[in-house]
Short mmCIF file of C-alpha atoms in Angstrom, two decimals:
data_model
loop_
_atom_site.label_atom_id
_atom_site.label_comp_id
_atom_site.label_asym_id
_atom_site.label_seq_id
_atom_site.Cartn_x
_atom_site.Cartn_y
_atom_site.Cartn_z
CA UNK A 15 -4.70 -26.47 -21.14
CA UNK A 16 -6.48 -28.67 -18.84
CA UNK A 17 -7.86 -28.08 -15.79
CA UNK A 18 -6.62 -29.17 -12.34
CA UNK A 19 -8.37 -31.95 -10.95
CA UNK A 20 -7.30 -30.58 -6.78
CA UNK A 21 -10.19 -28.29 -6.99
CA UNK A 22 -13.73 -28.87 -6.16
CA UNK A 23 -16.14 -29.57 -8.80
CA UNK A 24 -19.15 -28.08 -7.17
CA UNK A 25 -20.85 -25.30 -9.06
CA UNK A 26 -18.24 -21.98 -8.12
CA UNK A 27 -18.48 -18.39 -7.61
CA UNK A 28 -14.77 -17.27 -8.22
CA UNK A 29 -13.61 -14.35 -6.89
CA UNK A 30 -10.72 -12.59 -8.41
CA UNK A 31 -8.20 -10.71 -6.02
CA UNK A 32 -8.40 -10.80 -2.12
CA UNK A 33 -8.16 -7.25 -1.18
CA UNK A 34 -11.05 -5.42 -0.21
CA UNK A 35 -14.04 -6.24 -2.18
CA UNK A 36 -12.92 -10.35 -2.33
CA UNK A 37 -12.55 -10.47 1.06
CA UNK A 38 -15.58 -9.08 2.01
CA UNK A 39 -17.46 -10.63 -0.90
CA UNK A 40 -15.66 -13.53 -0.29
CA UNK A 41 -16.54 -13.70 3.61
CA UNK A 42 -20.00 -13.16 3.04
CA UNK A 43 -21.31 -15.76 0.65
CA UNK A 44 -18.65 -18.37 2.14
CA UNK A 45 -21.26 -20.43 3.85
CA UNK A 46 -24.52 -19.60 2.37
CA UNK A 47 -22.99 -20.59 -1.03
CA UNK A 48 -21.97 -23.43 0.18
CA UNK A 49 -25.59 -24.34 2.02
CA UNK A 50 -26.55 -23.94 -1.79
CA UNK A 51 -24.31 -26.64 -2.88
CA UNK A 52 -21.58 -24.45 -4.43
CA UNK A 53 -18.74 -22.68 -3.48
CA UNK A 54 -16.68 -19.70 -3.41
CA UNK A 55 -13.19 -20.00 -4.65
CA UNK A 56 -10.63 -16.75 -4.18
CA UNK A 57 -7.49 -15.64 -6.41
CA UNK A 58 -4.83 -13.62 -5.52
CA UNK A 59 -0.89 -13.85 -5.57
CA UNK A 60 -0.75 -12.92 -1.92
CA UNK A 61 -2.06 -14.77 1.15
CA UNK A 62 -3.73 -11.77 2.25
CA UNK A 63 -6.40 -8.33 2.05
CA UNK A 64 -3.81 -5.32 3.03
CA UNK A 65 -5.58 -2.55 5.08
CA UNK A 66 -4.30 0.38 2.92
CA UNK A 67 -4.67 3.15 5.03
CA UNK A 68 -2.49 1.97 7.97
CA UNK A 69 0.36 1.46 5.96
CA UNK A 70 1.71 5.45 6.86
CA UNK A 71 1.84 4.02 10.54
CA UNK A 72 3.20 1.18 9.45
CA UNK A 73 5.98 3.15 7.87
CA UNK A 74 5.89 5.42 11.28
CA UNK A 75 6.18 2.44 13.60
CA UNK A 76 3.09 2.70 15.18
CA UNK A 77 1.37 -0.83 13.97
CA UNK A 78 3.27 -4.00 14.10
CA UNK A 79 2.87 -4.81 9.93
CA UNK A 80 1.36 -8.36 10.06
CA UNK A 81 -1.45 -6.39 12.28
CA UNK A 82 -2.44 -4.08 9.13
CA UNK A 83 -3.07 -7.36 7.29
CA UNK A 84 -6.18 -10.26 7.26
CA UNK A 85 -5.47 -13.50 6.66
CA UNK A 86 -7.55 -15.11 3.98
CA UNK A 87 -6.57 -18.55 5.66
CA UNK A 88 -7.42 -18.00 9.31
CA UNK A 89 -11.30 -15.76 7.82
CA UNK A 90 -12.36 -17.33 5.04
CA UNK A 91 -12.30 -21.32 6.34
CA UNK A 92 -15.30 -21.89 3.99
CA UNK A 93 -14.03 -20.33 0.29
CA UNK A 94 -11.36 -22.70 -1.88
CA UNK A 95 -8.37 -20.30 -1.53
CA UNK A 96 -5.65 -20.26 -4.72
CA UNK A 97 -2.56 -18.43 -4.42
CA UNK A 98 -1.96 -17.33 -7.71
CA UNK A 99 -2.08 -14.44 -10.24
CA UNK A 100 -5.44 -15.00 -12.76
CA UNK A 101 -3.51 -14.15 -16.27
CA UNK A 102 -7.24 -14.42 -18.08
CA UNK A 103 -10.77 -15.05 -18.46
CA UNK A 104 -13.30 -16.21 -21.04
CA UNK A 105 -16.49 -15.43 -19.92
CA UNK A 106 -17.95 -16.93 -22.78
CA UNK A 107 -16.45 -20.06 -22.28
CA UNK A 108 -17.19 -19.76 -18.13
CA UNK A 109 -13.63 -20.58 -17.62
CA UNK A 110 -10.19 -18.34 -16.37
CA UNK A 111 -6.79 -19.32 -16.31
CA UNK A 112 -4.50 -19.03 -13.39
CA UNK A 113 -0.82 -18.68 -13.04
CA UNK A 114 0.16 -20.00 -9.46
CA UNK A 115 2.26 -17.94 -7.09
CA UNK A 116 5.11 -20.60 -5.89
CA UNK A 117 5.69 -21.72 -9.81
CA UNK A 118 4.45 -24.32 -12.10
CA UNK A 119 2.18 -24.78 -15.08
CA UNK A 120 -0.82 -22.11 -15.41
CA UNK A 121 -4.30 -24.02 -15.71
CA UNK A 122 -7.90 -23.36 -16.46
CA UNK A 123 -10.17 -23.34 -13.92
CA UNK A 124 -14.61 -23.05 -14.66
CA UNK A 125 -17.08 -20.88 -13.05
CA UNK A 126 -20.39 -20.15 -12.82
CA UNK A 127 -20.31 -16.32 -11.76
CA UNK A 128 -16.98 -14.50 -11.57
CA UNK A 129 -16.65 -11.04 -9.28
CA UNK A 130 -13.57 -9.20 -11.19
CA UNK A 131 -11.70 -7.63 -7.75
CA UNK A 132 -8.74 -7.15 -8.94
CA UNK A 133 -8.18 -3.63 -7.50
CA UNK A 134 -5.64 -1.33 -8.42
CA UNK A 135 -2.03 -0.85 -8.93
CA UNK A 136 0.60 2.17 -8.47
CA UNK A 137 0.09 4.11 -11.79
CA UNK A 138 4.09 5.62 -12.68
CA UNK A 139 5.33 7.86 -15.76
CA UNK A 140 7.79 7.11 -17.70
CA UNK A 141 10.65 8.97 -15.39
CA UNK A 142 13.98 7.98 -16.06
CA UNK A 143 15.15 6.09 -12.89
CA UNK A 144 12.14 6.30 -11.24
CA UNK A 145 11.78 2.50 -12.12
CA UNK A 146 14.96 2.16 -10.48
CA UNK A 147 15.08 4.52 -7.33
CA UNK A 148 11.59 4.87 -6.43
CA UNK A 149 8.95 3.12 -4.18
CA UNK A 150 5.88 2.74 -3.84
CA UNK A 151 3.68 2.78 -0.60
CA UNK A 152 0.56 -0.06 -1.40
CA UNK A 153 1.74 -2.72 -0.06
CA UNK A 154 3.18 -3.96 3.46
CA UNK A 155 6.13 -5.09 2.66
CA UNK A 156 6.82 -1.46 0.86
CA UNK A 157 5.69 0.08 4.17
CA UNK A 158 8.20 -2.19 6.18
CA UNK A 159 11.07 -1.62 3.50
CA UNK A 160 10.18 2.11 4.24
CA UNK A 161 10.33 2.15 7.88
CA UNK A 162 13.94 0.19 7.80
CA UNK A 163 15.17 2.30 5.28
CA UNK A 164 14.41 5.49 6.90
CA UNK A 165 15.55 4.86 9.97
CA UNK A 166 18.94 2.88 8.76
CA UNK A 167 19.87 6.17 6.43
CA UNK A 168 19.33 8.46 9.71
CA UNK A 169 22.03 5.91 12.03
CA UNK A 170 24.12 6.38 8.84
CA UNK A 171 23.90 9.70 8.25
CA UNK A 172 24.73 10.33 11.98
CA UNK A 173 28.23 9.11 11.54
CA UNK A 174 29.03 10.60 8.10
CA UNK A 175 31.04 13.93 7.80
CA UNK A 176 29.31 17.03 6.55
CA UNK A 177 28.91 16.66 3.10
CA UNK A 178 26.80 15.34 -0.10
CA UNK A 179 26.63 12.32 0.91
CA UNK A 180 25.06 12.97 4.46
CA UNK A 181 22.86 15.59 2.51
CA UNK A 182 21.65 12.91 0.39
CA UNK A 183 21.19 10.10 3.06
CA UNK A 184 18.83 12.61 5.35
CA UNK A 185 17.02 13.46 2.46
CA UNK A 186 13.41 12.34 2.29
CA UNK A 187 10.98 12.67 -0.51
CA UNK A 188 7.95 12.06 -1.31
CA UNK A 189 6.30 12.78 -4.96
CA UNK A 190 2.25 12.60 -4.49
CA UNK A 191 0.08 15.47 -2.75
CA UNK A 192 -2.78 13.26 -2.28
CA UNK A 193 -4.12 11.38 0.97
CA UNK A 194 -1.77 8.55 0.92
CA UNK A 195 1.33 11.42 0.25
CA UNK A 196 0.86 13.56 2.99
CA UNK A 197 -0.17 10.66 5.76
CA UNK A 198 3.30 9.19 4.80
CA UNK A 199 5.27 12.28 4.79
CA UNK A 200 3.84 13.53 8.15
CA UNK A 201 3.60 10.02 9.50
CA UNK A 202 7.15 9.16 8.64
CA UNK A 203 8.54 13.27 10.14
CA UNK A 204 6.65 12.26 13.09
CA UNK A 205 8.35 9.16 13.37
CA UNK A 206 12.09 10.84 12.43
CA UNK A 207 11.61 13.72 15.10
CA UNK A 208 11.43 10.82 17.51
CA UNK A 209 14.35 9.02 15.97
CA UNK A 210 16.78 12.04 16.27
CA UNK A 211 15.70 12.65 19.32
CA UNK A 212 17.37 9.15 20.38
CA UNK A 213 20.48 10.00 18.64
CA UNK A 214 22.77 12.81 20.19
CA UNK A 215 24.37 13.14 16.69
CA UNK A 216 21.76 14.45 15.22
CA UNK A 217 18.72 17.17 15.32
CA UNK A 218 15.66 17.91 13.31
CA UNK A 219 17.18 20.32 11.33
CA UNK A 220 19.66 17.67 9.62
CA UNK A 221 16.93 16.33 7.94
CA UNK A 222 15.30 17.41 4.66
CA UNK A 223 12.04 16.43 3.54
CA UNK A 224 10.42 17.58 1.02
CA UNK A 225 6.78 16.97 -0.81
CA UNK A 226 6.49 17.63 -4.52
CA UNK A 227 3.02 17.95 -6.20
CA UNK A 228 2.39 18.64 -9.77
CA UNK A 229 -0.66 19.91 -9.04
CA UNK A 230 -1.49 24.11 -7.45
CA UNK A 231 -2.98 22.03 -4.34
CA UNK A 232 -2.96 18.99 -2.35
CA UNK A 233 -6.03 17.18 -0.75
CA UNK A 234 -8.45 16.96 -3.56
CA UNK A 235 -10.53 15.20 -0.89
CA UNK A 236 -10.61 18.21 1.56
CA UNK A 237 -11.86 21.85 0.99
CA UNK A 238 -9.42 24.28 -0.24
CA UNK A 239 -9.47 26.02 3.42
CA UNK A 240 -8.15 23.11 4.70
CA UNK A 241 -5.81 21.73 1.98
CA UNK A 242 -3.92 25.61 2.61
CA UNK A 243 -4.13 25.00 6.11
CA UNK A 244 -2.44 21.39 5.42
CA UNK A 245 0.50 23.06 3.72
CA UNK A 246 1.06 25.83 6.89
CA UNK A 247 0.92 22.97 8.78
CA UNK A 248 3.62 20.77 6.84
CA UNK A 249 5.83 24.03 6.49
CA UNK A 250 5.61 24.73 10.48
CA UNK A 251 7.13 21.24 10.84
CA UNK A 252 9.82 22.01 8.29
CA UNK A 253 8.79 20.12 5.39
CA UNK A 254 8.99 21.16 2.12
CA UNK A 255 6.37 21.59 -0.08
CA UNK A 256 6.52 22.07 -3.52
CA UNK A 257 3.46 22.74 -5.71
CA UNK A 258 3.27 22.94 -9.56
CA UNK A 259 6.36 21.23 -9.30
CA UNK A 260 6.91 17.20 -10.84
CA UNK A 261 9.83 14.98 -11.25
CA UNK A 262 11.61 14.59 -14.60
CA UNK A 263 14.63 12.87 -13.74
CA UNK A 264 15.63 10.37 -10.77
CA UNK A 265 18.58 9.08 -12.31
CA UNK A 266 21.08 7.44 -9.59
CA UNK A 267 19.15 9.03 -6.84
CA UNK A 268 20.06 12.72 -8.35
CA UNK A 269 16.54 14.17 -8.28
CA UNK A 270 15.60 16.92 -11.20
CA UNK A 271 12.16 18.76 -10.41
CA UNK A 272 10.30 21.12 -13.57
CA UNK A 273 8.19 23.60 -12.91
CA UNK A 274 4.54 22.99 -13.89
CA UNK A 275 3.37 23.62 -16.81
CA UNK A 276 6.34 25.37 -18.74
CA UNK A 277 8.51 22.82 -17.53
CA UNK A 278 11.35 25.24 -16.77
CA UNK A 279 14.17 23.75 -14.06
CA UNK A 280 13.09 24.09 -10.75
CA UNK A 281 15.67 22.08 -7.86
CA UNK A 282 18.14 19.29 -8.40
CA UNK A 283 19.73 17.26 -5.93
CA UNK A 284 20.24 14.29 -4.20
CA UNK A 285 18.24 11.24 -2.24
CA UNK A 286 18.55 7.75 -1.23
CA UNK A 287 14.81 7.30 -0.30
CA UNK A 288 12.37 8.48 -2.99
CA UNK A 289 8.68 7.54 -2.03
CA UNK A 290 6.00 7.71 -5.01
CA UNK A 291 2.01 7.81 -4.00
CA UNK A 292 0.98 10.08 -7.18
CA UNK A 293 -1.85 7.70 -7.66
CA UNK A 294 -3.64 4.41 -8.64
CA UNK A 295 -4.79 2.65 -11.56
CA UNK A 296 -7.21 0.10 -12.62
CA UNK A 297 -5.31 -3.50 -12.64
CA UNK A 298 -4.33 -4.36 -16.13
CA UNK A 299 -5.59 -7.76 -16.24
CA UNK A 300 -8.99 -6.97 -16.95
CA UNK A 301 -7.06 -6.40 -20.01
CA UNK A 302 -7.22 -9.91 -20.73
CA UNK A 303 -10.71 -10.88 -20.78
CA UNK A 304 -13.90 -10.46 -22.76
CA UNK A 305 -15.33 -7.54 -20.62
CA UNK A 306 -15.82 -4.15 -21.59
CA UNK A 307 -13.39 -1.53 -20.33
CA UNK A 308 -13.78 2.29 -20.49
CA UNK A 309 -11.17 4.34 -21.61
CA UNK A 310 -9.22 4.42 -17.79
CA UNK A 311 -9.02 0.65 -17.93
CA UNK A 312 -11.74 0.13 -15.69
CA UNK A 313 -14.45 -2.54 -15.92
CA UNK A 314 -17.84 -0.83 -16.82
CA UNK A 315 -20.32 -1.76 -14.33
CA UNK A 316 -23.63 -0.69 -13.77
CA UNK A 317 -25.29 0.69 -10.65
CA UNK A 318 -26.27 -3.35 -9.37
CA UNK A 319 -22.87 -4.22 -10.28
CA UNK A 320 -22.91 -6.38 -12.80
CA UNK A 321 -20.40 -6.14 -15.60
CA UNK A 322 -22.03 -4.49 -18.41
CA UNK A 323 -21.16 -3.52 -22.02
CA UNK A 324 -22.98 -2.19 -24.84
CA UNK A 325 -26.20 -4.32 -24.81
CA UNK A 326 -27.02 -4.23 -21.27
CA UNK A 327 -25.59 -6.16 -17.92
CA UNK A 328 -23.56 -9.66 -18.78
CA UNK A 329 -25.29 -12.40 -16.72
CA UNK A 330 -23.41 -13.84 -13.94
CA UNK A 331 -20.24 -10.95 -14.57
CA UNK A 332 -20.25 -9.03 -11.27
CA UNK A 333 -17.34 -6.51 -10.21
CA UNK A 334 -16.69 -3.69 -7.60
CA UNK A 335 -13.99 -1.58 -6.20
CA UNK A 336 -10.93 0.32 -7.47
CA UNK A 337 -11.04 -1.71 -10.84
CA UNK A 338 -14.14 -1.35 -11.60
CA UNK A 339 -16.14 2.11 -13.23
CA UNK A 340 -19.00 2.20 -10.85
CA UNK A 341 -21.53 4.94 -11.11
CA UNK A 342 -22.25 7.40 -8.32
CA UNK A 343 -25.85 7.70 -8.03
CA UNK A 344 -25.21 10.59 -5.76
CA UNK A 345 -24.44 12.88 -7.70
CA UNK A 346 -20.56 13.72 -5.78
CA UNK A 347 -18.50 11.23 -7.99
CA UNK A 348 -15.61 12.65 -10.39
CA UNK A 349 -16.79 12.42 -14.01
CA UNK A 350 -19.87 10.63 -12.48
CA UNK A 351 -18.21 7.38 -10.88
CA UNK A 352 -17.27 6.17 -7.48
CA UNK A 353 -14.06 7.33 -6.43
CA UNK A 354 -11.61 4.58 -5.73
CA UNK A 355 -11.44 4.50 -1.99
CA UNK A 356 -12.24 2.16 0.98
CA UNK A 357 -14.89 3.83 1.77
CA UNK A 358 -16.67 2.56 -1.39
CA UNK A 359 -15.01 -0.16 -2.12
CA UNK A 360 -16.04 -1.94 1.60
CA UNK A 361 -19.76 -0.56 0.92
CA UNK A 362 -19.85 -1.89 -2.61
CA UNK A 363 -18.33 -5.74 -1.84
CA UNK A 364 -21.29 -5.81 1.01
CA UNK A 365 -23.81 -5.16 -1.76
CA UNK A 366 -22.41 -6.94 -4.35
CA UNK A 367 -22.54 -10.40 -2.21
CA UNK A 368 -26.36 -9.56 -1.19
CA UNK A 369 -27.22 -9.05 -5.13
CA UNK A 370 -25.08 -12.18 -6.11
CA UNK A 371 -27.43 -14.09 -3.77
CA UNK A 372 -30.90 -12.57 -4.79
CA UNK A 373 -29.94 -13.13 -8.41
CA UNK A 374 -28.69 -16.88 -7.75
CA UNK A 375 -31.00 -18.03 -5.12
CA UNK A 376 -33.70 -15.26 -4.96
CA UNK A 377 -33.47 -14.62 -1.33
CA UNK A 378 -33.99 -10.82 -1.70
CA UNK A 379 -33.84 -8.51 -4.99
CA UNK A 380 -31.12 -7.19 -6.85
CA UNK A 381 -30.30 -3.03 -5.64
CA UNK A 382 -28.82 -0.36 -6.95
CA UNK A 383 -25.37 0.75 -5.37
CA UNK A 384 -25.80 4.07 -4.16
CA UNK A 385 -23.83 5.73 -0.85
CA UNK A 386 -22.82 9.79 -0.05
CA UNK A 387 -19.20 9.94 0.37
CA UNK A 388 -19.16 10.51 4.23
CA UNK A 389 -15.95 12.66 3.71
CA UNK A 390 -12.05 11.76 4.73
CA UNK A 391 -9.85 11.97 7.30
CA UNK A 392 -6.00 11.87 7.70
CA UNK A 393 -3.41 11.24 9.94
CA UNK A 394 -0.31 13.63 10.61
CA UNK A 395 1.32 11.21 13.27
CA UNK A 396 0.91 11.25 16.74
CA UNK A 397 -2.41 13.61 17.77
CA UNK A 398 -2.47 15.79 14.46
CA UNK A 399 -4.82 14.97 11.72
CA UNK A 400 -7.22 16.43 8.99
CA UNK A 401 -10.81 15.90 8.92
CA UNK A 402 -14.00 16.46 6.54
CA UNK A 403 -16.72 14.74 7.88
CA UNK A 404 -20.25 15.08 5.95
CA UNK A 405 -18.90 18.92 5.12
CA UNK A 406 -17.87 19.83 9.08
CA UNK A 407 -14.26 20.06 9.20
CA UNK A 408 -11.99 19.49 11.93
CA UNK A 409 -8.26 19.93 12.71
CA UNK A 410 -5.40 18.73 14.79
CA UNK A 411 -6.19 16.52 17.48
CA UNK A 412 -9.87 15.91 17.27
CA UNK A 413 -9.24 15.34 13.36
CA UNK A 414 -6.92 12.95 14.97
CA UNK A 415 -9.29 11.22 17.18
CA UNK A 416 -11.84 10.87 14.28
CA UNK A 417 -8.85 9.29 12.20
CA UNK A 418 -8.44 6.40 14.71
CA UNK A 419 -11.94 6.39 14.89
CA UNK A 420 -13.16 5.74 11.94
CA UNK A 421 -10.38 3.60 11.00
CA UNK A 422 -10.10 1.07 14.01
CA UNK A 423 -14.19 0.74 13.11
CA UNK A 424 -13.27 -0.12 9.16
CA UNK A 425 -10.22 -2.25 10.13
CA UNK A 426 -11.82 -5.88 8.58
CA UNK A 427 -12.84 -8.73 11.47
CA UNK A 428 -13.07 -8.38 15.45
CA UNK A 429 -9.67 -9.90 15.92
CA UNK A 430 -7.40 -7.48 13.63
CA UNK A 431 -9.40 -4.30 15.32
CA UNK A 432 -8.36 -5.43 18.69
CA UNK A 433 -4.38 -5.95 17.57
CA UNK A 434 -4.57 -2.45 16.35
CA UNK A 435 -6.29 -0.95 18.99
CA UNK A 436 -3.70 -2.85 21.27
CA UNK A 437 -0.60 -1.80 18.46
CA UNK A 438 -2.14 1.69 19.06
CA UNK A 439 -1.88 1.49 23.44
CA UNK A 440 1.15 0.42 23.08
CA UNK A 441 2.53 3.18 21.15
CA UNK A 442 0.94 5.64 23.55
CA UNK A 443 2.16 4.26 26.53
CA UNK A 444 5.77 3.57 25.43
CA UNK A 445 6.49 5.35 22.36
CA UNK A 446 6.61 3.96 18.61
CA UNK A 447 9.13 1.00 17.78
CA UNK A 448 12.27 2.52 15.98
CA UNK A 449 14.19 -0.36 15.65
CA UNK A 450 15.11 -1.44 12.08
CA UNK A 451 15.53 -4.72 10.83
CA UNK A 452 18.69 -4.30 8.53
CA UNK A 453 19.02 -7.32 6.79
CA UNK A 454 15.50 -8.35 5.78
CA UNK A 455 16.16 -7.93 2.37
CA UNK A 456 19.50 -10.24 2.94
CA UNK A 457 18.69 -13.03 5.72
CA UNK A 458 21.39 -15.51 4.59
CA UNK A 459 24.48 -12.52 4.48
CA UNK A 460 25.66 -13.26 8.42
CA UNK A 461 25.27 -17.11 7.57
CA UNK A 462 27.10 -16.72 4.27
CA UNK A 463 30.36 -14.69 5.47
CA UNK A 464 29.93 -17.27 9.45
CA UNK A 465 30.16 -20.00 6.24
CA UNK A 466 32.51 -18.09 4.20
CA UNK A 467 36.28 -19.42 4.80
CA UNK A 468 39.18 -17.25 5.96
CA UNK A 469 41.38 -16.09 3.38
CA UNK A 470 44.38 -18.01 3.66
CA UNK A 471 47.65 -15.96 4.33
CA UNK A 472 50.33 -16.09 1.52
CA UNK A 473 52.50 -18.76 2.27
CA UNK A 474 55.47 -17.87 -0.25
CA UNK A 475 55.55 -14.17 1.55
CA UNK A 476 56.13 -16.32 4.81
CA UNK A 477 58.52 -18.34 3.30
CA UNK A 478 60.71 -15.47 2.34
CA UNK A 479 64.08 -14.65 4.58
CA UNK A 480 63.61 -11.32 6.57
CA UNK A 481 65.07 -8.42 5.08
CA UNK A 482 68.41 -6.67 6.26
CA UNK A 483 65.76 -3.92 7.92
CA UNK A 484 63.89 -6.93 9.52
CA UNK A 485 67.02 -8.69 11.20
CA UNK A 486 67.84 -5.59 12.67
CA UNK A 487 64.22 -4.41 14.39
CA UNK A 488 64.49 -8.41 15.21
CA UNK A 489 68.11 -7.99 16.90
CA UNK A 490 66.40 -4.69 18.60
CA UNK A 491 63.67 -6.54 20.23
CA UNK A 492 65.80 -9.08 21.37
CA UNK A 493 68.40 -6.93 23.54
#
């Protein structure tokens, strides 16, 4: 496999995956890597670094989608950018190989230092039909499909006779107690109420939706107070919530929940919109190279990190972020690593690019990665929210406020903060957008059926002479 001669040949720091940690790592070293006579080339299938956390309002209509995104085109004008999926690496052999996006042969690209980003992925069970009839909420284009989805089952179910199949259309479930579960159930209520109140068909109390948690909580992130005081709050807005409960069956939509852990039947019935956010897991191609991985599938990094296996820290191997097993210095990690959250992952990228440069160019030393989790805060939709900031908690509206706060401030680059912010005016001054776009997932149908011919009428049924009935209604019309 050769490799591809459209590339620069300068000495390269290749980043794999664009999402937090590559763009950031990415964005800083751009141009004093290239001062240095190198340069920094970036991987990823997609064109762009997703901003996680907005994708509930996304769902809820309160960002416009492409505003929840960065552009690796229009910020990172300095870095070679590849679009394609890195299948492998041989660190021994300084070289990866890269499957690209639009098609085509894979090919082998060298480096000199490699920064394994590769994030995370939705981490599933083996449910029957959850394959099938679930999504997922970590990516935009899930948060879009969402939002149509949601509010295209609601017109629907407006004009359907009590029934099932009304039932099942104004159903609404979402499996996953943690952060990303309860922002997108509350943020996608909020956005329902708002919904039915434009349609005189309907009320609130058509719709059903229901959270299911295997776990006796929700909010890991949040102190037990607050995660009981989540569930009062859910339950005053007529959601459902479910705890010790999981899925075992979503089998044509038809929903069978256990009870945890004797696994006794708990509820069955029906759904066309089944959300799943129990969870993330280290991406699976680190699976494919020579580093060490623990027994999660994450990278094993040290607290400067570098890759590191048995025998110390692997020169020039650097990694960060969801994928990677980072250790928390502080003390506050789970099994004594970094959770996998912005919060670190943003922190760790900035750091990692500062110790890529002291150890290539000795323009500072190489530091230890060590930050206190300044807490979390949530979302509920419009002016409720959850907050645990540095062990003061908060509620409601100023939990709210220190939602948008905190988040507008981490959005990535000047420009996408000020298209939120605006996204965010806008909503407040006129109310979310709640108009789906049916047929994204079909553009060509209304060009297909304007292109499809008539069907012709039968010519030897207009051939035939009228029946003795039809002469008469004829003679009939004609007097």
């Amino acid at each position: 496999m050769a490799s591809n001669p459209h590339f620069s040949d300068r000495p390269r720091i290749l980043v794999v995956g664009g999402g937090y940690v590559g763009l950031y790592v990415a964005h800083r070293l751009q141009k004093k890597v290239k001062d240095h006579g190198g340069i920094v080339t970036l991987v990823d299938p997609l064109p762009y670094m997703t901003y996680q956390p907005f994708l509930p309002e996304v769902a809820a209509g309160n960002i416009e989608p492409r505003h929840a995104i960065v552009s690796h085109r229009k910020h990172l004008r300095k870095t070679e950018l590849i679009s394609g999926k890195v299948t492998s690496i041989d660190h021994a052999g300084r070289t990866a190989t890269i499957a690209p996006s639009g098609g085509g042969e894979s090919f082998e690209l060298g480096y000199t230092d490699v920064v394994v980003a590769a994030g995370s992925i939705t981490r599933t069970f083996p449910i029957d039909g959850l394959k099938d009839q679930g999504i997922g909420l970590k990516t935009i284009e899930e948060a879009v499909a969402l939002r149509d989805r949601m509010l295209e089952r609601i017109e629907t179910g407006s004009v359907l006779p009590e029934g099932p199949e009304r039932d099942r259309a104004l159903t609404f479930v979402v499996v996953g107690g943690g952060f990303a579960g309860i922002e997108t159930i509350t943020e996608m209520e909020d956005a329902a109420r708002d919904a039915v109140k434009a349609n005189p068909r309907l009320s609130r109390t058509d719709l059903r939706f229901v959270l299911v948690e295997a776990m006796g909580r929700i909010m890991p992130e949040v102190t037990a107070e607050q995660a009981e005081w989540v569930v009062e709050h859910l339950r005053s807005r007529q959601i459902e919530v479910l705890l010790n409960t999981s899925l075992s069956s979503a089998v044509d939509g038809m929903l069978k929940l256990i009870n945890m852990p004797d696994k006794t039947p708990a509820d069955e019935f029906g759904t066309d919109t089944l959300i799943w956010t129990a969870g993330v897991q280290a991406n699976p191609v680190v699976r494919s190279t020579d580093f060490p991985v623990d027994e999660r599938g994450r990278v094993r990094a040290s607290p400067e990190l570098r890759i590191t296996g048995d025998d110390g820290p692997i020169e020039h191997a650097w990694t960060a972020g969801d994928v990677a097993a980072v250790p928390d210095l502080t003390g506050g990690g789970v099994g004594g690593f970094c959770v996998p959250n912005a919060q670190h992952a943003v922190r760790q990228a900035k750091l990692l690019a500062a110790n890529i440069l002291a150890a290539n160019y000795g323009v500072d030393e190489v530091k230890e990665y060590r930050h206190t989790n300044l807490g979390a805060v949530a979302g509920f939709g419009q002016f409720k929210g959850v907050a645990n900031i540095m062990g003061f908690g908060m509620k409601g509206f100023p939990a709210w406020l220190a939602h948008r706060g905190y988040h507008g401030f981490a959005m990535p680059m000047y420009e996408r903060k000020a298209r939120v912010i605006v996204n965010w005016s806008l909503s407040f001054l006129f109310g979310r957008d709640l108009a789906p776009l049916s047929d994204l997932q079909t553009p060509q149908r209304q060009f297909r059926e304007a292109a499809t011919p008539a069907p012709k009428k039968d010519t030897a049924l207009q051939s035939q002479p009228p029946t003795p009935a039809g002469k008469a209604a004829s003679a009939k019309a004609t007097a």
